[in-house]
Amino acid sequence: MRTASIIFTVFKGHFKAWRRNKTTLFWTLAFPLLLMLLFGGLFSLQSDKMDLYIENNDMNQDSPSMASLRIIQLINQTDSFNIEDDEGNLEEQIRTIVIPKNFESRLEEGNSSIKLIMDESHQTFLRTSSLINGVINSMNVENQGVEQPIVLIQEQISSNDISFIEYFVPGVIGIAIMSTGIFGTIGTNTKYRKNGVIKKLATTPLSKFEWIIGLVLYHMLIGIISTIVILTVAVLVFNINIILNPVIIILIISGALTFPGLGMIISTVVREEEEADAAGNVVTFPMLFLSGTFFPLETMPTVIQAIARILPLTYLNNGLREIMIYGNYQAALWNCSIVFAIGIVTIAIAMKVTRWTDL
Amino acid sequence: MINNIVINIEGLTKTYDKSTAVDEISFTVNEGEVFALLGPNGAGKTTTVEIIECLKTPDKGKVEVFGIDLKDKKKQNDVKRRIGVMPQNFNAFDWLTVKENLEYFRELYSSKVSTDELIDRVGLRKKMNSMYKTLSGGTKQRVGIAISLINEPELLFLDEPTAGLDPQARRETWNLIRELKEQGKTIFLTTHYMEEAQELSDRILIIIEGKIVAGGSPNELIENYGGNKSVILKNCNKKILEDRGIKYETDTENQIQIIFDNNEQLFNILSAVTNDPNVEIEIKKPNLDEVFLNLTGRRINAEGLAK
């Protein structure tokens, strides 16, 4: 009970200091947000056009009907799609338009239709269906006098394809947890060691265990706050779909064990406050770029993939992505258990190597 | 009256790499006294005090606090609960207020001390809601002393409590230490300021290069190692002195220094010059500066360096 109360005191002290120090507050919350807005914005501008597969079944002998060619022409005129022939693997096709047999003849009868096959939960679904509806309206205007216009039939498919921003947002959360955990812990420990706070604490009944656990709990709360802020901005700005699940909390807790633990271990070799940032960068920089934060590991060279497999951020990013974007609990829990195990090991090492006396 | 021994040190030695910071020192501290460890920077004061505070492990020797042998690591927490420490270059949490800092440390000790009362006791009422980082050096030291009192310690360690403070802040800190002394606290003071040790301490131990060179009350030290007292005369006719056979040294053209051993000699000097209204008389008693000078051939400057 006494230990719990002391741990809570340590936790509360760190949190109050974080809340009041505007510089720390900025770097904790604004840095990941800026990263997300910058890269998310840049990659959103990469291409305005969406791939659209067209399956044209309305053939007059060997050539497409005039009406089907006209609707394809109108789709093309929207300047929003890269039109592909429907010859690829259906699983890779995010959006497909099917022009049925007898499209032209049924158009003359006034009861024609075209089919859009797409995942309704996909972020581009609304834009796609609205553009196709626009095309159909234009075609209907051209065919005034016909009793029934063309209608759009929607067919739902499930798609694993995600946009860059959907891929990136869990990575941004991972970066936030990693950087506050590592930089925060190294900065706190070197500063407090230099200005004598650690020495003062060591003369009290406070134990190393209570100090470290208090620090870990503080990082857990900061991780949760950062995640809420990042997700809120991601949903508002990029309109992405996030699957919220308690596994996210378990992942944040695991990350908050791992990275402050690493920070504690690094702190033992950093003597000066001025060296703290450099030491943090040595560890965070490789993880930032080699842990699949920006691009899938599968697209990277084999050597990088091998390195990524020993980095805890890889598993945190993968876990967050699996649960938030794909809703794959099993994969998320597997990654979570790896991060948690690394966290327990790093905290155990940190407890062992952190020097409370003989500083 | 039998004094209870609070600290007992026997043959304490601590080395760093190949240099010996503390070399076979022994001493005791009694309950209710202000005990000062005096010496220049690097003399081994802080190493000694940090061993007693359970912050460092000695290489050799016996260290007992309240009769508890500090070799028994499990019992160190019992000692920590009964001592209050203000380490050298003390700092608290920058982004907590004075009151919050006190509450933080109170929780660590599960202490029942009222932070409000303590704030009044050390004169921090006006600053209680100020962020620690915004305080002046003197006020920070005051907070440091308040924090070291948060567990109502039986033994208080103050390591260089006035280092870097301006004269006024130093005087204020001294007054606070005097009040604590009046309340009966045992205070272990480490300092390189001669005046501070002389003003505040009941007993002083002079430590140089890890070894104790002298010890006793300030008066005993001055008596034994301070050398003779002297009279300084300004605008004095030297012939009067020569007529009475008084030996003198000329400091400057208008200033004469005469060393004396006893009151009879002093009376003889004063009666020689008492009829001359132009003579300015100053009686100079040796202080700890002279003690240190006589013991080591060096003086300690404001930065704590022996030169």
Coordinates of C-alpha atoms in Angstrom, one line a residue, chain A residues 23 54 72 159 173 198 215 230 258 341 355:
Chain A
T23 CA 8.4 22.8 -24.4
I54 CA -13.9 -1.5 -66.2
I72 CA -16.4 5.0 -70.4
S159 CA -10.5 -5.0 -49.4
I173 CA 1.6 6.7 -32.6
I198 CA 18.4 11.9 -7.8
L215 CA 8.2 6.8 -14.5
I230 CA -3.1 11.7 -32.9
T258 CA 9.9 -1.0 -23.4
A341 CA 8.2 -9.4 -23.4
R355 CA 22.6 3.4 -10.0

